[in-house]
Amino acid sequence: MDKPEKKHLVVLTGAGISAESGIRTFRDDNGLWEGHDVMEVATPEGWKKNRELVLDFYNQRRKACRNALPNTAHLKLAEMEQQYRVTIVTQNVDDLHERAGSTRVIHLHGELFKAQSSLDPRLVYPMEGTEINLGDTCEKGSQLRPFVVWFGEPVPKMDAAIAAVKDADAFAVIGTSLLVYPAAGLIEFAAAEIPKYILDPKMPAYYPAANLIPIEQTAGKGVLLLEAYLQRQFFPQ
């Protein structure tokens, strides 16, 4: 007799989950990202204006990421694959989910440890080190750039993320304010009847949705509560 298919848990993660590993993956309240104006380091215009600044900024982000470790939340989500079919949809560009052991990760905003051709976006290369420098080129001779989706650029993985959310038996949001679109709109694609959990110590302003369950905790503590909720939902005693 075949085993029943695992329930599908889809988790949208944002800066809050990586912050507990010491990584700042998005902008502060004052519009700065690690002291830089996001328009200078996270837009096509900023790239055209000062490629060296942009490359150095992401080189520093890679070094910080390399020194960081997955935290309790990353590790618990990976562990939950033993009981659920877990898909992580992340707004973060770090690799902490993968290093924790998660096997299905959709990076909406790109990946720090990959380089991309500035001429042909289909040309993407894994990185062994932490730096992309001026003069590093793709096979077509064009300068390599960070494999990061900047403001004003399309989000190629959005369709895959939407498909995952539509298929979910449960949907969780961890460490994101639900203000950055199109990622913030993913919750709208979750079926009305499934449970939707929002984990954040400062609950984002969000209009009531069907079966919405707030968990006002940090990512590490909140994931433990999420696991308990899911256990009661899908494996009641």
PDB file of C-alpha atoms in Angstrom:
ATOM      1  CA  MET A   1       0.000   0.000   0.000  1.00  0.00           C
ATOM      2  CA  ASP A   2       1.374   3.392  -1.000  1.00  0.00           C
ATOM      3  CA  LYS A   3       2.116   5.912   1.714  1.00  0.00           C
ATOM      4  CA  PRO A   4      -0.171   8.983   1.677  1.00  0.00           C
ATOM      5  CA  GLU A   5       1.376  11.989  -0.027  1.00  0.00           C
ATOM      6  CA  LYS A   6       2.937  14.485   2.322  1.00  0.00           C
ATOM      7  CA  LYS A   7       1.034  17.705   2.949  1.00  0.00           C
ATOM      8  CA  HIS A   8       2.507  20.648   1.043  1.00  0.00           C
ATOM      9  CA  LEU A   9       3.774  23.480   3.243  1.00  0.00           C
ATOM     10  CA  VAL A  10       4.789  26.639   1.390  1.00  0.00           C
ATOM     11  CA  VAL A  11       6.777  29.229   3.348  1.00  0.00           C
ATOM     12  CA  LEU A  12       7.485  32.788   2.216  1.00  0.00           C
ATOM     13  CA  THR A  13      10.557  34.143   3.998  1.00  0.00           C
ATOM     14  CA  GLY A  14      12.022  37.616   4.161  1.00  0.00           C
ATOM     15  CA  ALA A  15      14.731  39.635   5.877  1.00  0.00           C
ATOM     16  CA  GLY A  16      13.476  38.800   9.369  1.00  0.00           C
ATOM     17  CA  ILE A  17      14.564  35.178   9.170  1.00  0.00           C
ATOM     18  CA  SER A  18      18.122  36.032   8.083  1.00  0.00           C
ATOM     19  CA  ALA A  19      18.431  38.904  10.549  1.00  0.00           C
ATOM     20  CA  GLU A  20      18.637  36.293  13.309  1.00  0.00           C
ATOM     21  CA  SER A  21      21.831  35.066  11.627  1.00  0.00           C
ATOM     22  CA  GLY A  22      23.243  38.600  11.613  1.00  0.00           C
ATOM     23  CA  ILE A  23      22.467  39.335   7.960  1.00  0.00           C
ATOM     24  CA  ARG A  24      20.750  42.500   6.806  1.00  0.00           C
ATOM     25  CA  THR A  25      19.182  41.465   3.528  1.00  0.00           C
ATOM     26  CA  PHE A  26      16.997  44.470   2.849  1.00  0.00           C
ATOM     27  CA  ARG A  27      16.650  48.144   3.605  1.00  0.00           C
ATOM     28  CA  ASP A  28      16.353  49.836   6.962  1.00  0.00           C
ATOM     29  CA  ASP A  29      13.457  52.129   7.837  1.00  0.00           C
ATOM     30  CA  ASN A  30      15.495  55.076   6.580  1.00  0.00           C
ATOM     31  CA  GLY A  31      15.786  53.588   3.090  1.00  0.00           C
ATOM     32  CA  LEU A  32      19.394  52.497   3.515  1.00  0.00           C
ATOM     33  CA  TRP A  33      20.836  49.011   3.009  1.00  0.00           C
ATOM     34  CA  GLU A  34      24.004  48.577   5.069  1.00  0.00           C
ATOM     35  CA  GLY A  35      24.502  52.329   4.920  1.00  0.00           C
ATOM     36  CA  HIS A  36      23.908  52.639   1.174  1.00  0.00           C
ATOM     37  CA  ASP A  37      21.002  54.258  -0.641  1.00  0.00           C
ATOM     38  CA  VAL A  38      19.158  51.304  -2.181  1.00  0.00           C
ATOM     39  CA  MET A  39      18.704  53.269  -5.401  1.00  0.00           C
ATOM     40  CA  GLU A  40      22.492  53.383  -5.758  1.00  0.00           C
ATOM     41  CA  VAL A  41      23.122  49.656  -5.259  1.00  0.00           C
ATOM     42  CA  ALA A  42      19.873  47.874  -6.147  1.00  0.00           C
ATOM     43  CA  THR A  43      18.645  49.405  -9.411  1.00  0.00           C
ATOM     44  CA  PRO A  44      19.693  49.205 -13.075  1.00  0.00           C
ATOM     45  CA  GLU A  45      20.286  52.964 -12.912  1.00  0.00           C
ATOM     46  CA  GLY A  46      22.698  52.571 -10.027  1.00  0.00           C
ATOM     47  CA  TRP A  47      24.552  49.880 -12.013  1.00  0.00           C
ATOM     48  CA  LYS A  48      24.893  52.168 -15.020  1.00  0.00           C
ATOM     49  CA  LYS A  49      26.067  55.037 -12.823  1.00  0.00           C
ATOM     50  CA  ASN A  50      28.733  53.219 -10.802  1.00  0.00           C
ATOM     51  CA  ARG A  51      29.439  49.566 -11.528  1.00  0.00           C
ATOM     52  CA  GLU A  52      32.410  49.455  -9.191  1.00  0.00           C
ATOM     53  CA  LEU A  53      30.301  50.619  -6.225  1.00  0.00           C
ATOM     54  CA  VAL A  54      27.601  48.040  -6.946  1.00  0.00           C
ATOM     55  CA  LEU A  55      30.097  45.196  -7.371  1.00  0.00           C
ATOM     56  CA  ASP A  56      31.886  46.124  -4.141  1.00  0.00           C
ATOM     57  CA  PHE A  57      28.591  46.321  -2.262  1.00  0.00           C
ATOM     58  CA  TYR A  58      27.590  42.782  -3.223  1.00  0.00           C
ATOM     59  CA  ASN A  59      31.122  41.490  -2.691  1.00  0.00           C
ATOM     60  CA  GLN A  60      30.808  42.692   0.904  1.00  0.00           C
ATOM     61  CA  ARG A  61      27.354  41.064   1.216  1.00  0.00           C
ATOM     62  CA  ARG A  62      28.799  37.737   0.057  1.00  0.00           C
ATOM     63  CA  LYS A  63      31.596  37.902   2.616  1.00  0.00           C
ATOM     64  CA  ALA A  64      29.079  38.634   5.380  1.00  0.00           C
ATOM     65  CA  CYS A  65      26.891  35.771   4.221  1.00  0.00           C
ATOM     66  CA  ARG A  66      29.805  33.352   4.062  1.00  0.00           C
ATOM     67  CA  ASN A  67      30.557  34.117   7.716  1.00  0.00           C
ATOM     68  CA  ALA A  68      26.932  33.701   8.835  1.00  0.00           C
ATOM     69  CA  LEU A  69      25.323  30.446   9.917  1.00  0.00           C
ATOM     70  CA  PRO A  70      21.766  29.137   9.488  1.00  0.00           C
ATOM     71  CA  ASN A  71      19.719  29.802  12.609  1.00  0.00           C
ATOM     72  CA  THR A  72      17.021  27.813  14.394  1.00  0.00           C
ATOM     73  CA  ALA A  73      14.325  28.873  11.945  1.00  0.00           C
ATOM     74  CA  HIS A  74      16.319  27.794   8.873  1.00  0.00           C
ATOM     75  CA  LEU A  75      17.230  24.486  10.493  1.00  0.00           C
ATOM     76  CA  LYS A  76      13.686  23.725  11.672  1.00  0.00           C
ATOM     77  CA  LEU A  77      12.189  24.405   8.230  1.00  0.00           C
ATOM     78  CA  ALA A  78      14.702  22.012   6.709  1.00  0.00           C
ATOM     79  CA  GLU A  79      13.914  19.408   9.366  1.00  0.00           C
ATOM     80  CA  MET A  80      10.191  19.714   8.602  1.00  0.00           C
ATOM     81  CA  GLU A  81      10.839  18.112   5.211  1.00  0.00           C
ATOM     82  CA  GLN A  82      10.796  14.804   7.077  1.00  0.00           C
ATOM     83  CA  GLN A  83       7.072  15.241   7.670  1.00  0.00           C
ATOM     84  CA  TYR A  84       5.933  17.663   4.962  1.00  0.00           C
ATOM     85  CA  ARG A  85       6.660  18.551   1.387  1.00  0.00           C
ATOM     86  CA  VAL A  86       8.178  21.961   2.080  1.00  0.00           C
ATOM     87  CA  THR A  87       8.696  24.646  -0.552  1.00  0.00           C
ATOM     88  CA  ILE A  88      10.571  27.759   0.555  1.00  0.00           C
ATOM     89  CA  VAL A  89       9.857  30.915  -1.429  1.00  0.00           C
ATOM     90  CA  THR A  90      12.381  33.475  -0.251  1.00  0.00           C
ATOM     91  CA  GLN A  91      12.921  37.157  -0.887  1.00  0.00           C
ATOM     92  CA  ASN A  92      16.436  36.763   0.505  1.00  0.00           C
ATOM     93  CA  VAL A  93      19.473  36.375  -1.724  1.00  0.00           C
ATOM     94  CA  ASP A  94      21.575  34.510   0.849  1.00  0.00           C
ATOM     95  CA  ASP A  95      22.034  30.729   0.826  1.00  0.00           C
ATOM     96  CA  LEU A  96      21.150  30.005   4.452  1.00  0.00           C
ATOM     97  CA  HIS A  97      18.080  27.907   3.592  1.00  0.00           C
ATOM     98  CA  GLU A  98      20.185  25.642   1.394  1.00  0.00           C
ATOM     99  CA  ARG A  99      22.964  25.393   3.950  1.00  0.00           C
ATOM    100  CA  ALA A 100      20.400  24.433   6.568  1.00  0.00           C
ATOM    101  CA  GLY A 101      19.310  21.546   4.357  1.00  0.00           C
ATOM    102  CA  SER A 102      16.169  22.763   2.583  1.00  0.00           C
ATOM    103  CA  THR A 103      15.931  21.080  -0.810  1.00  0.00           C
ATOM    104  CA  ARG A 104      13.178  23.100  -2.537  1.00  0.00           C
ATOM    105  CA  VAL A 105      14.006  26.807  -2.472  1.00  0.00           C
ATOM    106  CA  ILE A 106      12.674  29.411  -4.910  1.00  0.00           C
ATOM    107  CA  HIS A 107      14.745  32.609  -4.804  1.00  0.00           C
ATOM    108  CA  LEU A 108      12.474  35.421  -5.983  1.00  0.00           C
ATOM    109  CA  HIS A 109      15.150  38.100  -5.869  1.00  0.00           C
ATOM    110  CA  GLY A 110      18.158  36.129  -7.068  1.00  0.00           C
ATOM    111  CA  GLU A 111      21.137  34.493  -5.387  1.00  0.00           C
ATOM    112  CA  LEU A 112      24.282  36.097  -4.004  1.00  0.00           C
ATOM    113  CA  PHE A 113      26.586  33.260  -4.965  1.00  0.00           C
ATOM    114  CA  LYS A 114      25.795  33.374  -8.661  1.00  0.00           C
ATOM    115  CA  ALA A 115      26.950  35.828 -11.327  1.00  0.00           C
ATOM    116  CA  GLN A 116      24.962  36.929 -14.353  1.00  0.00           C
ATOM    117  CA  SER A 117      25.883  38.318 -17.732  1.00  0.00           C
ATOM    118  CA  SER A 118      24.988  42.007 -18.044  1.00  0.00           C
ATOM    119  CA  LEU A 119      24.307  41.355 -21.745  1.00  0.00           C
ATOM    120  CA  ASP A 120      22.334  38.096 -21.695  1.00  0.00           C
ATOM    121  CA  PRO A 121      20.360  37.423 -18.456  1.00  0.00           C
ATOM    122  CA  ARG A 122      20.081  33.747 -19.418  1.00  0.00           C
ATOM    123  CA  LEU A 123      23.795  33.327 -18.754  1.00  0.00           C
ATOM    124  CA  VAL A 124      24.147  32.618 -15.028  1.00  0.00           C
ATOM    125  CA  TYR A 125      27.246  31.167 -13.390  1.00  0.00           C
ATOM    126  CA  PRO A 126      27.854  29.661  -9.932  1.00  0.00           C
ATOM    127  CA  MET A 127      30.549  31.437  -7.925  1.00  0.00           C
ATOM    128  CA  GLU A 128      33.308  29.734  -5.960  1.00  0.00           C
ATOM    129  CA  GLY A 129      34.648  32.865  -4.294  1.00  0.00           C
ATOM    130  CA  THR A 130      32.982  35.992  -2.937  1.00  0.00           C
ATOM    131  CA  GLU A 131      33.938  38.609  -5.522  1.00  0.00           C
ATOM    132  CA  ILE A 132      32.884  39.821  -8.945  1.00  0.00           C
ATOM    133  CA  ASN A 133      35.285  42.496 -10.153  1.00  0.00           C
ATOM    134  CA  LEU A 134      35.446  44.949 -13.033  1.00  0.00           C
ATOM    135  CA  GLY A 135      36.796  43.051 -16.020  1.00  0.00           C
ATOM    136  CA  ASP A 136      35.181  39.725 -15.082  1.00  0.00           C
ATOM    137  CA  THR A 137      33.176  38.818 -18.158  1.00  0.00           C
ATOM    138  CA  CYS A 138      30.707  36.237 -19.430  1.00  0.00           C
ATOM    139  CA  GLU A 139      31.357  34.009 -22.429  1.00  0.00           C
ATOM    140  CA  LYS A 140      30.046  36.778 -24.689  1.00  0.00           C
ATOM    141  CA  GLY A 141      32.578  39.248 -23.335  1.00  0.00           C
ATOM    142  CA  SER A 142      30.133  41.291 -21.260  1.00  0.00           C
ATOM    143  CA  GLN A 143      30.790  42.416 -17.676  1.00  0.00           C
ATOM    144  CA  LEU A 144      29.409  40.048 -15.042  1.00  0.00           C
ATOM    145  CA  ARG A 145      26.909  41.502 -12.574  1.00  0.00           C
ATOM    146  CA  PRO A 146      25.298  40.175  -9.385  1.00  0.00           C
ATOM    147  CA  PHE A 147      22.537  37.636 -10.001  1.00  0.00           C
ATOM    148  CA  VAL A 148      20.087  39.796  -8.084  1.00  0.00           C
ATOM    149  CA  VAL A 149      16.693  41.136  -9.120  1.00  0.00           C
ATOM    150  CA  TRP A 150      16.933  44.887  -8.733  1.00  0.00           C
ATOM    151  CA  PHE A 151      14.088  47.352  -8.297  1.00  0.00           C
ATOM    152  CA  GLY A 152      12.422  47.912 -11.643  1.00  0.00           C
ATOM    153  CA  GLU A 153      13.425  44.504 -13.032  1.00  0.00           C
ATOM    154  CA  PRO A 154      11.051  41.575 -13.677  1.00  0.00           C
ATOM    155  CA  VAL A 155      10.874  38.702 -11.180  1.00  0.00           C
ATOM    156  CA  PRO A 156      11.444  35.582 -13.317  1.00  0.00           C
ATOM    157  CA  LYS A 157      10.635  33.067 -10.561  1.00  0.00           C
ATOM    158  CA  MET A 158       7.246  34.604  -9.740  1.00  0.00           C
ATOM    159  CA  ASP A 159       5.268  32.100 -11.814  1.00  0.00           C
ATOM    160  CA  ALA A 160       6.932  29.172 -10.057  1.00  0.00           C
ATOM    161  CA  ALA A 161       6.181  30.756  -6.679  1.00  0.00           C
ATOM    162  CA  ILE A 162       2.524  31.318  -7.566  1.00  0.00           C
ATOM    163  CA  ALA A 163       2.172  27.712  -8.718  1.00  0.00           C
ATOM    164  CA  ALA A 164       3.614  26.480  -5.413  1.00  0.00           C
ATOM    165  CA  VAL A 165       1.303  28.664  -3.324  1.00  0.00           C
ATOM    166  CA  LYS A 166      -1.762  27.542  -5.279  1.00  0.00           C
ATOM    167  CA  ASP A 167      -0.800  23.938  -4.521  1.00  0.00           C
ATOM    168  CA  ALA A 168      -0.204  24.530  -0.806  1.00  0.00           C
ATOM    169  CA  ASP A 169      -2.036  22.733   1.997  1.00  0.00           C
ATOM    170  CA  ALA A 170      -0.694  25.353   4.412  1.00  0.00           C
ATOM    171  CA  PHE A 171       1.019  28.704   3.833  1.00  0.00           C
ATOM    172  CA  ALA A 172       3.330  30.548   6.211  1.00  0.00           C
ATOM    173  CA  VAL A 173       4.962  33.979   6.075  1.00  0.00           C
ATOM    174  CA  ILE A 174       8.127  34.478   8.121  1.00  0.00           C
ATOM    175  CA  GLY A 175      10.007  37.729   8.613  1.00  0.00           C
ATOM    176  CA  THR A 176       8.569  39.875   5.864  1.00  0.00           C
ATOM    177  CA  SER A 177       6.369  42.955   6.100  1.00  0.00           C
ATOM    178  CA  LEU A 178       4.208  41.993   3.096  1.00  0.00           C
ATOM    179  CA  LEU A 179       4.988  45.407   1.620  1.00  0.00           C
ATOM    180  CA  VAL A 180       7.381  44.447  -1.184  1.00  0.00           C
ATOM    181  CA  TYR A 181       5.539  43.477  -4.350  1.00  0.00           C
ATOM    182  CA  PRO A 182       5.065  41.248  -6.204  1.00  0.00           C
ATOM    183  CA  ALA A 183       6.142  38.868  -3.404  1.00  0.00           C
ATOM    184  CA  ALA A 184       3.659  40.386  -0.945  1.00  0.00           C
ATOM    185  CA  GLY A 185       0.807  39.385  -3.235  1.00  0.00           C
ATOM    186  CA  LEU A 186       1.588  35.672  -3.009  1.00  0.00           C
ATOM    187  CA  ILE A 187      -0.757  35.205  -0.048  1.00  0.00           C
ATOM    188  CA  GLU A 188      -3.635  36.091  -2.374  1.00  0.00           C
ATOM    189  CA  PHE A 189      -3.002  32.894  -4.356  1.00  0.00           C
ATOM    190  CA  ALA A 190      -3.388  30.604  -1.348  1.00  0.00           C
ATOM    191  CA  ALA A 191      -6.696  28.718  -1.295  1.00  0.00           C
ATOM    192  CA  ALA A 192      -9.243  30.290   1.056  1.00  0.00           C
ATOM    193  CA  GLU A 193      -9.727  27.093   3.044  1.00  0.00           C
ATOM    194  CA  ILE A 194      -6.077  26.450   3.974  1.00  0.00           C
ATOM    195  CA  PRO A 195      -4.424  27.803   7.146  1.00  0.00           C
ATOM    196  CA  LYS A 196      -2.222  30.863   6.669  1.00  0.00           C
ATOM    197  CA  TYR A 197       0.316  31.697   9.356  1.00  0.00           C
ATOM    198  CA  ILE A 198       2.137  35.011   9.722  1.00  0.00           C
ATOM    199  CA  LEU A 199       5.191  34.876  11.996  1.00  0.00           C
ATOM    200  CA  ASP A 200       6.534  38.254  13.060  1.00  0.00           C
ATOM    201  CA  PRO A 201       7.210  39.954  16.414  1.00  0.00           C
ATOM    202  CA  LYS A 202       5.662  43.095  14.911  1.00  0.00           C
ATOM    203  CA  MET A 203       2.661  41.865  12.995  1.00  0.00           C
ATOM    204  CA  PRO A 204       2.506  43.543   9.570  1.00  0.00           C
ATOM    205  CA  ALA A 205      -0.553  45.635   8.803  1.00  0.00           C
ATOM    206  CA  TYR A 206      -2.594  43.255   6.707  1.00  0.00           C
ATOM    207  CA  TYR A 207      -6.312  43.076   6.152  1.00  0.00           C
ATOM    208  CA  PRO A 208      -8.053  39.990   7.538  1.00  0.00           C
ATOM    209  CA  ALA A 209      -7.838  36.906   5.352  1.00  0.00           C
ATOM    210  CA  ALA A 210      -9.634  33.609   5.645  1.00  0.00           C
ATOM    211  CA  ASN A 211      -7.979  31.257   8.120  1.00  0.00           C
ATOM    212  CA  LEU A 212      -5.231  33.738   9.008  1.00  0.00           C
ATOM    213  CA  ILE A 213      -3.334  32.817  12.183  1.00  0.00           C
ATOM    214  CA  PRO A 214      -0.871  35.381  13.624  1.00  0.00           C
ATOM    215  CA  ILE A 215       2.180  34.154  15.518  1.00  0.00           C
ATOM    216  CA  GLU A 216       3.771  37.215  17.132  1.00  0.00           C
ATOM    217  CA  GLN A 217       7.241  35.790  17.691  1.00  0.00           C
ATOM    218  CA  THR A 218      10.709  35.987  16.228  1.00  0.00           C
ATOM    219  CA  ALA A 219      11.449  33.555  13.426  1.00  0.00           C
ATOM    220  CA  GLY A 220      13.266  31.049  15.641  1.00  0.00           C
ATOM    221  CA  LYS A 221      10.552  30.867  18.301  1.00  0.00           C
ATOM    222  CA  GLY A 222       7.734  31.260  15.804  1.00  0.00           C
ATOM    223  CA  VAL A 223       8.749  28.267  13.688  1.00  0.00           C
ATOM    224  CA  LEU A 224       8.488  26.024  16.746  1.00  0.00           C
ATOM    225  CA  LEU A 225       4.929  27.249  17.289  1.00  0.00           C
ATOM    226  CA  LEU A 226       4.195  26.827  13.584  1.00  0.00           C
ATOM    227  CA  GLU A 227       5.276  23.204  13.822  1.00  0.00           C
ATOM    228  CA  ALA A 228       2.883  22.662  16.729  1.00  0.00           C
ATOM    229  CA  TYR A 229      -0.016  24.292  14.858  1.00  0.00           C
ATOM    230  CA  LEU A 230       0.622  22.140  11.790  1.00  0.00           C
ATOM    231  CA  GLN A 231       0.805  19.004  13.907  1.00  0.00           C
ATOM    232  CA  ARG A 232      -2.647  19.727  15.359  1.00  0.00           C
ATOM    233  CA  GLN A 233      -3.991  20.671  11.913  1.00  0.00           C
ATOM    234  CA  PHE A 234      -2.830  17.636   9.967  1.00  0.00           C
ATOM    235  CA  PHE A 235      -2.174  14.976  12.630  1.00  0.00           C
ATOM    236  CA  PRO A 236      -4.779  15.473  15.364  1.00  0.00           C
ATOM    237  CA  GLN A 237      -4.660  13.000  18.215  1.00  0.00           C
TER     238      GLN A 237
END
